[in-house]
Short mmCIF file of C-alpha atoms and ligand atoms in Angstrom, two decimals:
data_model
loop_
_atom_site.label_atom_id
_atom_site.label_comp_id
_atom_site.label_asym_id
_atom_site.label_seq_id
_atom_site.Cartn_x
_atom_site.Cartn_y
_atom_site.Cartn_z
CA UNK A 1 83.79 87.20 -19.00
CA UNK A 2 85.34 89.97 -21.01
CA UNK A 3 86.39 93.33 -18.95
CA UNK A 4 84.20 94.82 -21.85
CA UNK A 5 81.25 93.22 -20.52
CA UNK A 6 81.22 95.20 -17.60
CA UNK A 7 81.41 98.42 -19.22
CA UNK A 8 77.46 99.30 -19.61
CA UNK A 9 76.94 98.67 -15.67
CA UNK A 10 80.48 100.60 -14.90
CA UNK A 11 78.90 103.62 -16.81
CA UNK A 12 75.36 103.50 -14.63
CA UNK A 13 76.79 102.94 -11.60
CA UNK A 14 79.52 105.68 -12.04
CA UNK A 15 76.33 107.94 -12.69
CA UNK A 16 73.92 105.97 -10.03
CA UNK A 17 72.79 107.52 -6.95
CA UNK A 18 70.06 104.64 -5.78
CA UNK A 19 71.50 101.12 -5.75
CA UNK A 20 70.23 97.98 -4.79
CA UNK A 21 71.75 94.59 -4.60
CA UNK A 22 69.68 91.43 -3.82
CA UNK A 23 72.28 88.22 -2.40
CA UNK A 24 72.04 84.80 -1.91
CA UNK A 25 74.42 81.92 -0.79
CA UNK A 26 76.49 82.61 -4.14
CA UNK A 27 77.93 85.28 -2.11
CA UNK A 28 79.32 83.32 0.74
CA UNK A 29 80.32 80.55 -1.13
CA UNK A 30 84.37 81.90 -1.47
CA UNK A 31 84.33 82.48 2.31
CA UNK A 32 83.33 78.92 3.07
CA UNK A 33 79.47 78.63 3.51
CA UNK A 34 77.78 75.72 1.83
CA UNK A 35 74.77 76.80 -0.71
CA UNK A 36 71.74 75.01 -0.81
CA UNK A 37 71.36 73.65 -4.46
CA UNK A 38 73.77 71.97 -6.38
CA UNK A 39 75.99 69.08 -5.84
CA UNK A 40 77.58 70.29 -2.84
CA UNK A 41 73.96 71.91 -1.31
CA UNK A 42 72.78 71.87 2.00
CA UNK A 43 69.60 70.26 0.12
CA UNK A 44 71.83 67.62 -1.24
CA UNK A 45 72.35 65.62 1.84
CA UNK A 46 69.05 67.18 3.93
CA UNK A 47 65.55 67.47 3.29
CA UNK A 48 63.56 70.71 3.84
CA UNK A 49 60.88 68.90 5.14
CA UNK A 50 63.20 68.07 8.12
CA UNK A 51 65.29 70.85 9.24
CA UNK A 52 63.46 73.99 7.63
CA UNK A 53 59.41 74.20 8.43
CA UNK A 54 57.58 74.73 11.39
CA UNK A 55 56.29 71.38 11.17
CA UNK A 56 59.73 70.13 11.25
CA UNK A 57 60.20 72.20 14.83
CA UNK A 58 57.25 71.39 16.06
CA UNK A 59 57.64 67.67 15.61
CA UNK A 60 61.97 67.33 16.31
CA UNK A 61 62.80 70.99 17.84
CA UNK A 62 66.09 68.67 19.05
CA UNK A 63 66.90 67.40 15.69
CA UNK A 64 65.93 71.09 13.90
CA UNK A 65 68.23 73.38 16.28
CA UNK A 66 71.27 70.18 16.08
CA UNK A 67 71.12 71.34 11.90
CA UNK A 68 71.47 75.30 12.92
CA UNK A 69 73.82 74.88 15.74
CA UNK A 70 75.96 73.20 13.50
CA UNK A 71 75.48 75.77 10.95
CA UNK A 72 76.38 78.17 13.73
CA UNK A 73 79.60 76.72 14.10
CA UNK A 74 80.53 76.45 10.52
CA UNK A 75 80.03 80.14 9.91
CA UNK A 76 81.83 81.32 13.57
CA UNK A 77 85.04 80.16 11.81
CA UNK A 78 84.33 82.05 8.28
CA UNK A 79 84.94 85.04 7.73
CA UNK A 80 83.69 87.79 4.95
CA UNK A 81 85.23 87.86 1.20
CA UNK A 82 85.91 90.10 -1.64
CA UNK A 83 82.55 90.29 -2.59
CA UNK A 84 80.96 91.43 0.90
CA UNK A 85 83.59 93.95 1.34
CA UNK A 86 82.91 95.40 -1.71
CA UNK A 87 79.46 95.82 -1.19
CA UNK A 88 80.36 97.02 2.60
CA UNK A 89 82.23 99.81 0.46
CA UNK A 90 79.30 100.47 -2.06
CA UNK A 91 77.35 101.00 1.06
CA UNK A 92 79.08 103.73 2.03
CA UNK A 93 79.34 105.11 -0.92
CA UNK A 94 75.76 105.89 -2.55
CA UNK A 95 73.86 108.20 -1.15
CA UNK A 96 71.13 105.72 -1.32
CA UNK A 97 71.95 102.21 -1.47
CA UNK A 98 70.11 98.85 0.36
CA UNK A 99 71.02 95.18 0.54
CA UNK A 100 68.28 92.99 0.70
CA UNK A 101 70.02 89.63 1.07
CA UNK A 102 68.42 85.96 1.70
CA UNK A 103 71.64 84.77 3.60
CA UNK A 104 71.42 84.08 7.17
CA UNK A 105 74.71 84.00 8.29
CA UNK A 106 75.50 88.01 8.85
CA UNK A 107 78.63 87.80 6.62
CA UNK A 108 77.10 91.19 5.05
CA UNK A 109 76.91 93.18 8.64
CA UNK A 110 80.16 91.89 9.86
CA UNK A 111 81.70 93.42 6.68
CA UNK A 112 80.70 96.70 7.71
CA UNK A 113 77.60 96.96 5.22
CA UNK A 114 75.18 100.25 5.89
CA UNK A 115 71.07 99.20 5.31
CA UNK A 116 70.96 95.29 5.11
CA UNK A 117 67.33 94.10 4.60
CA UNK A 118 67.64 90.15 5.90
CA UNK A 119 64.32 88.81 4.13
CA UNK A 120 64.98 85.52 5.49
CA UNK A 121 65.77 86.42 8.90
CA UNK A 122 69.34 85.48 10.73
CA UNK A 123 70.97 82.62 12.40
CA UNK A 124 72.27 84.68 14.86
CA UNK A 125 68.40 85.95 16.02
CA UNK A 126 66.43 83.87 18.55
CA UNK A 127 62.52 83.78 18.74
CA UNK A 128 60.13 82.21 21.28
CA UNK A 129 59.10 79.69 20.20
CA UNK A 130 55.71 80.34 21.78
CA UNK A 131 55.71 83.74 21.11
CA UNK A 132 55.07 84.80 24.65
CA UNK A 133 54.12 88.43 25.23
CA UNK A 134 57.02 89.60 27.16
CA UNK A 135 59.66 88.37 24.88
CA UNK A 136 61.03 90.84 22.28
CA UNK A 137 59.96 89.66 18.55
CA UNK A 138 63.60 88.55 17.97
CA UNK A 139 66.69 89.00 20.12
CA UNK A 140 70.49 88.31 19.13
CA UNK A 141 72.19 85.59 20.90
CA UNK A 142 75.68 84.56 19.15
CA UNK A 143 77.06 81.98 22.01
CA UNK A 144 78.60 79.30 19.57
CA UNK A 145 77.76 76.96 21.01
CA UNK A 146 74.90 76.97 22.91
CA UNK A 147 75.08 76.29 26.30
CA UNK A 148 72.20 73.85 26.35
CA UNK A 149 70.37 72.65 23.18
CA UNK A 150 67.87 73.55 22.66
CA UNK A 151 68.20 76.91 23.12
CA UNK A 152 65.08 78.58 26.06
CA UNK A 153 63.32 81.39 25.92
CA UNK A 154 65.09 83.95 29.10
CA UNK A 155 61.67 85.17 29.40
CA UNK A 156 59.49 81.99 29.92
CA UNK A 157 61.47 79.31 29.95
CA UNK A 158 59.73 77.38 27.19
CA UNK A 159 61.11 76.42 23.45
CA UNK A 160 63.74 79.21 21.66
CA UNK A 161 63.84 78.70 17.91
CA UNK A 162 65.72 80.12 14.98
CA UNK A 163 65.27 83.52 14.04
CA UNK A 164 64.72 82.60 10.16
CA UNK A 165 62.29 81.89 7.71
CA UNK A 166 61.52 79.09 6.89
CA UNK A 167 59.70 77.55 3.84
CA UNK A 168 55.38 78.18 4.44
CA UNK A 169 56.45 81.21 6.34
CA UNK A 170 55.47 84.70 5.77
CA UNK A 171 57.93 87.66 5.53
CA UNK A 172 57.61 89.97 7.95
CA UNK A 173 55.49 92.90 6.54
CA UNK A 174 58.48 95.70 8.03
CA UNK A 175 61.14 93.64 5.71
CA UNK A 176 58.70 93.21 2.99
CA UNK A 177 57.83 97.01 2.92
CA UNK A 178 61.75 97.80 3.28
CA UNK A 179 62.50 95.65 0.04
CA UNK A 180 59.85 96.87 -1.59
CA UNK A 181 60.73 100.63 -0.82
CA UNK A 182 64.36 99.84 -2.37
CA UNK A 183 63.25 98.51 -6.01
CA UNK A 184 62.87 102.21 -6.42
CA UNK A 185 66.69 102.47 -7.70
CA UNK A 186 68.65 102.84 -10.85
CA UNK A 187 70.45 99.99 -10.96
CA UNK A 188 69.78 96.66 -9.10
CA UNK A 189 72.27 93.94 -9.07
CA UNK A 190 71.04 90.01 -8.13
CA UNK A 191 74.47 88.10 -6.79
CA UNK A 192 74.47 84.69 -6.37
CA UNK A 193 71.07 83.31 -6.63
CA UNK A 194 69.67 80.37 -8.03
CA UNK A 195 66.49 82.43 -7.85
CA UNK A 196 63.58 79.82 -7.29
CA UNK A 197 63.07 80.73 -3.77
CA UNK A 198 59.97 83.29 -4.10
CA UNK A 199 58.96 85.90 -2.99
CA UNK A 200 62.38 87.34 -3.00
CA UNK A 201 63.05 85.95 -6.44
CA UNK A 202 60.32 88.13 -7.75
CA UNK A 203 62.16 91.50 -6.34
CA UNK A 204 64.28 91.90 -9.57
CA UNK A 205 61.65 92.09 -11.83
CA UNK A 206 59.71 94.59 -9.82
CA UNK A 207 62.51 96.70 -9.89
CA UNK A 208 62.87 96.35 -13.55
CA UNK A 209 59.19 97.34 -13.75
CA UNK A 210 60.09 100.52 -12.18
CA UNK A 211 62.99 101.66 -14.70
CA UNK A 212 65.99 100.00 -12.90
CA UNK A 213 68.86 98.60 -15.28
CA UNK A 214 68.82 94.88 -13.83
CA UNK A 215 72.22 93.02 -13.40
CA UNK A 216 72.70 89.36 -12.86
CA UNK A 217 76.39 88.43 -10.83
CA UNK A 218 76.90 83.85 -11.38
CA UNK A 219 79.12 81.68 -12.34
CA UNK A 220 75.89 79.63 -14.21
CA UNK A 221 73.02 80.45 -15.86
CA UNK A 222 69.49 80.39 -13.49
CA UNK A 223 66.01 80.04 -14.08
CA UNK A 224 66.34 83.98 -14.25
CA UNK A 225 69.17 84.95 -16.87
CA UNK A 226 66.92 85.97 -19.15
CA UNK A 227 65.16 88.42 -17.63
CA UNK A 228 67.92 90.54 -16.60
CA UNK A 229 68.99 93.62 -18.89
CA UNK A 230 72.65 92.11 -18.42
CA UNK A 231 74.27 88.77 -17.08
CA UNK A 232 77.91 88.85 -15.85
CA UNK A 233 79.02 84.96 -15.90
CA UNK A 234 81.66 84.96 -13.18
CA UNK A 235 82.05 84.52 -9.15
CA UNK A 236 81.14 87.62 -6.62
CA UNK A 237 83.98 87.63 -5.57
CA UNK A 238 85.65 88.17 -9.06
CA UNK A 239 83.24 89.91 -10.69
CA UNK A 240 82.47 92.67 -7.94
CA UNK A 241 86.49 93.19 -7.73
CA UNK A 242 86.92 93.69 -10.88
CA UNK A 243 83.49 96.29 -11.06
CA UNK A 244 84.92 97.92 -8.28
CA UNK A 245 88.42 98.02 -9.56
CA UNK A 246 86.83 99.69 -12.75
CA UNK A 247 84.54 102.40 -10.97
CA UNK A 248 87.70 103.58 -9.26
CA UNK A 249 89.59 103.97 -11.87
CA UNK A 250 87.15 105.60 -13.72
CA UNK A 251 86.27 107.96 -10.99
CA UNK A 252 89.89 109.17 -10.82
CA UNK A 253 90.15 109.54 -14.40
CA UNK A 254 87.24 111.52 -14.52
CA UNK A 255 87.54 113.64 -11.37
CA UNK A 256 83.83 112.32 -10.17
CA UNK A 257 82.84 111.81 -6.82
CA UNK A 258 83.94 108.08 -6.82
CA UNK A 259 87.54 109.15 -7.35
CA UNK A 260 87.45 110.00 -3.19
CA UNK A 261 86.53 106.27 -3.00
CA UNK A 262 86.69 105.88 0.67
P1 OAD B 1 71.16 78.47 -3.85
O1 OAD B 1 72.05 77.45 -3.23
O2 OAD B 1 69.85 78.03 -4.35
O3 OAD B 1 71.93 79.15 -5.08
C1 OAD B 1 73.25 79.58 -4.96
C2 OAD B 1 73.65 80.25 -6.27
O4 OAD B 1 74.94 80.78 -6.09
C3 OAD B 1 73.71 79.31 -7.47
O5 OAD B 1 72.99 79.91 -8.55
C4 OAD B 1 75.20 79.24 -7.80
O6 OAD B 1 75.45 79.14 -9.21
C5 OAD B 1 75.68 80.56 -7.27
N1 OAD B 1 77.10 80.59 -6.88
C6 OAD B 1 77.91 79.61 -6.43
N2 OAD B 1 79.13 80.08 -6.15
C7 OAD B 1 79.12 81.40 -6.44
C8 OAD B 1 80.08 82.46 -6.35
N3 OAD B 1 81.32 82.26 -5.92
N4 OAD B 1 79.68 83.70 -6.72
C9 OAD B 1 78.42 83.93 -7.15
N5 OAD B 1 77.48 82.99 -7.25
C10 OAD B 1 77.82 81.74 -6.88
O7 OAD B 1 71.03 79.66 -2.80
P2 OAD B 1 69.95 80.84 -2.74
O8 OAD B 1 69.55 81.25 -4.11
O9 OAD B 1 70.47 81.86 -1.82
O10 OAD B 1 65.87 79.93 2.00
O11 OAD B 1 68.74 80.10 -2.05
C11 OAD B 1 67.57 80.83 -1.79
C12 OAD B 1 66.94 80.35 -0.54
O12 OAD B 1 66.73 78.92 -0.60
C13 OAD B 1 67.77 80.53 0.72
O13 OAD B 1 67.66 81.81 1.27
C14 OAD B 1 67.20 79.50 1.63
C15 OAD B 1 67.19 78.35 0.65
O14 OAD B 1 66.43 77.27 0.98
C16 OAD B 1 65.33 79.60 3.16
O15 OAD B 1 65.93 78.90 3.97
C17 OAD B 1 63.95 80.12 3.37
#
């Protein structure tokens, strides 16, 4: 990707005060988390059916929470790159700015982001299984690893399960109203996303429908290239660095407010 190729988003976000950026596993992938399409995908060597529906829990809770322990140990020895602390920065910069992001592993919030949306939920959240009425909807629990699998519910004793979504399930209303509330922005950027998962592939081009200037961030081309008013062929962790790299130098060229780039 040229440099030049980033100049029309350079110029909006210099000017931007409402941002929103929309992640998937793309994001991760430089600090060691496995994506889920693709050769090397978590859905190359299991099968949704198994590990990621309610039927799957229901019928194999043991087998299910074995997959997301595991995953729980991968990501307790990874650790966030380029790409999330450059958003973490952005975060703190715009007076207005959300991440709605489909990852589960928290990379985002332990790089100091401001106003993560998790649509799909965290692997580091815990849910009754049951859903009985004195447990909170979710709670965090980050032992690594569990003492006992699976996991109980402290508050009656029965079944714990993972605090994500998986596929059949709704998104909580709250997070669906929160993502919906940030398409109203000037720029929204989609980073790493093979964007066939829905609803949250469908985000983008609401935001587009609202006036936003829509970005796409990935090494390849997705079902979704098209749609976007510009697609930047290159890693997060490249691409954002460079952006960033470009706003600040910008900023202190022009004297703007991004020059005091904290
Ligand atoms: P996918 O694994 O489907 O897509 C990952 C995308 O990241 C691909 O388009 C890659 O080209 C791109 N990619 C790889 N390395 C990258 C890098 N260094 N920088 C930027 N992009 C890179 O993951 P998601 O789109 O996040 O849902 O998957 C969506 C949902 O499907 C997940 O949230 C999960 C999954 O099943 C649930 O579990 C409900």
């Amino acid at each position: 990707m040229a440099s030049e190729g980033l100049t029309p988003l350079v110029r909006r976000l210099a000017e931007a005060k409402r941002v929103t950026v929309i992640t998937g596993a793309g994001v991760s992938a430089a600090s060691g988390v496995p994506t889920f399409r693709g050769a090397d995908g978590l859905w190359s060597n299991f099968r949704v059916e198994d590990l990621a529906t309610a039927a799957a829990f229901a019928r194999d809770p043991q087998l299910v929470w074995k997959w997301y322990a595991w995953r729980r140990e991968l990501l307790a020895a990874c650790r966030p790159n380029r790409a999330h602390e450059v958003l973490a920065e952005w975060s703190r910069r715009y007076p207005k700015f959300t991440l709605i992001t489909q990852n589960v592993d928290g990379l985002h919030e332990r790089a100091g982001t401001e106003n993560v949306v998790r649509f799909h939920g965290s692997l580091w959240d815990l849910q009754c299984w049951n859903g009985c009425p004195d447990s909170p909807p979710s709670w965090r629990d980050e032992r690594v690893p569990f003492p006992e699998l699976p996991p109980r519910c402290p508050h009656c004793g029965g079944l714990a399960r993972p605090g994500v979504v998986w596929f059949g399930e709704a998104i909580d209303p709250a997070v669906l109203a929160a993502s919906l509330a940030a398409l109203d922005c000037e720029v929204c950027i989609v980073v790493g996303t093979s964007a066939v998962v829905y609803p949250a592939a469908g985000l983008v081009d609401e935001a587009r429908r609202r006036g936003a200037f829509t970005v796409e961030i990935n090494p390849e081309r997705t079902e979704a290239t098209d749609r976007f008013d510009l697609s930047l062929q290159g890693r997060a962790e490249d691409v954002l660095d460079r952006l960033d790299a470009r706003l600040r130098s910008e900023g202190s060229s022009s004297g703007n407010r991004l020059s005091s780039s904290q």
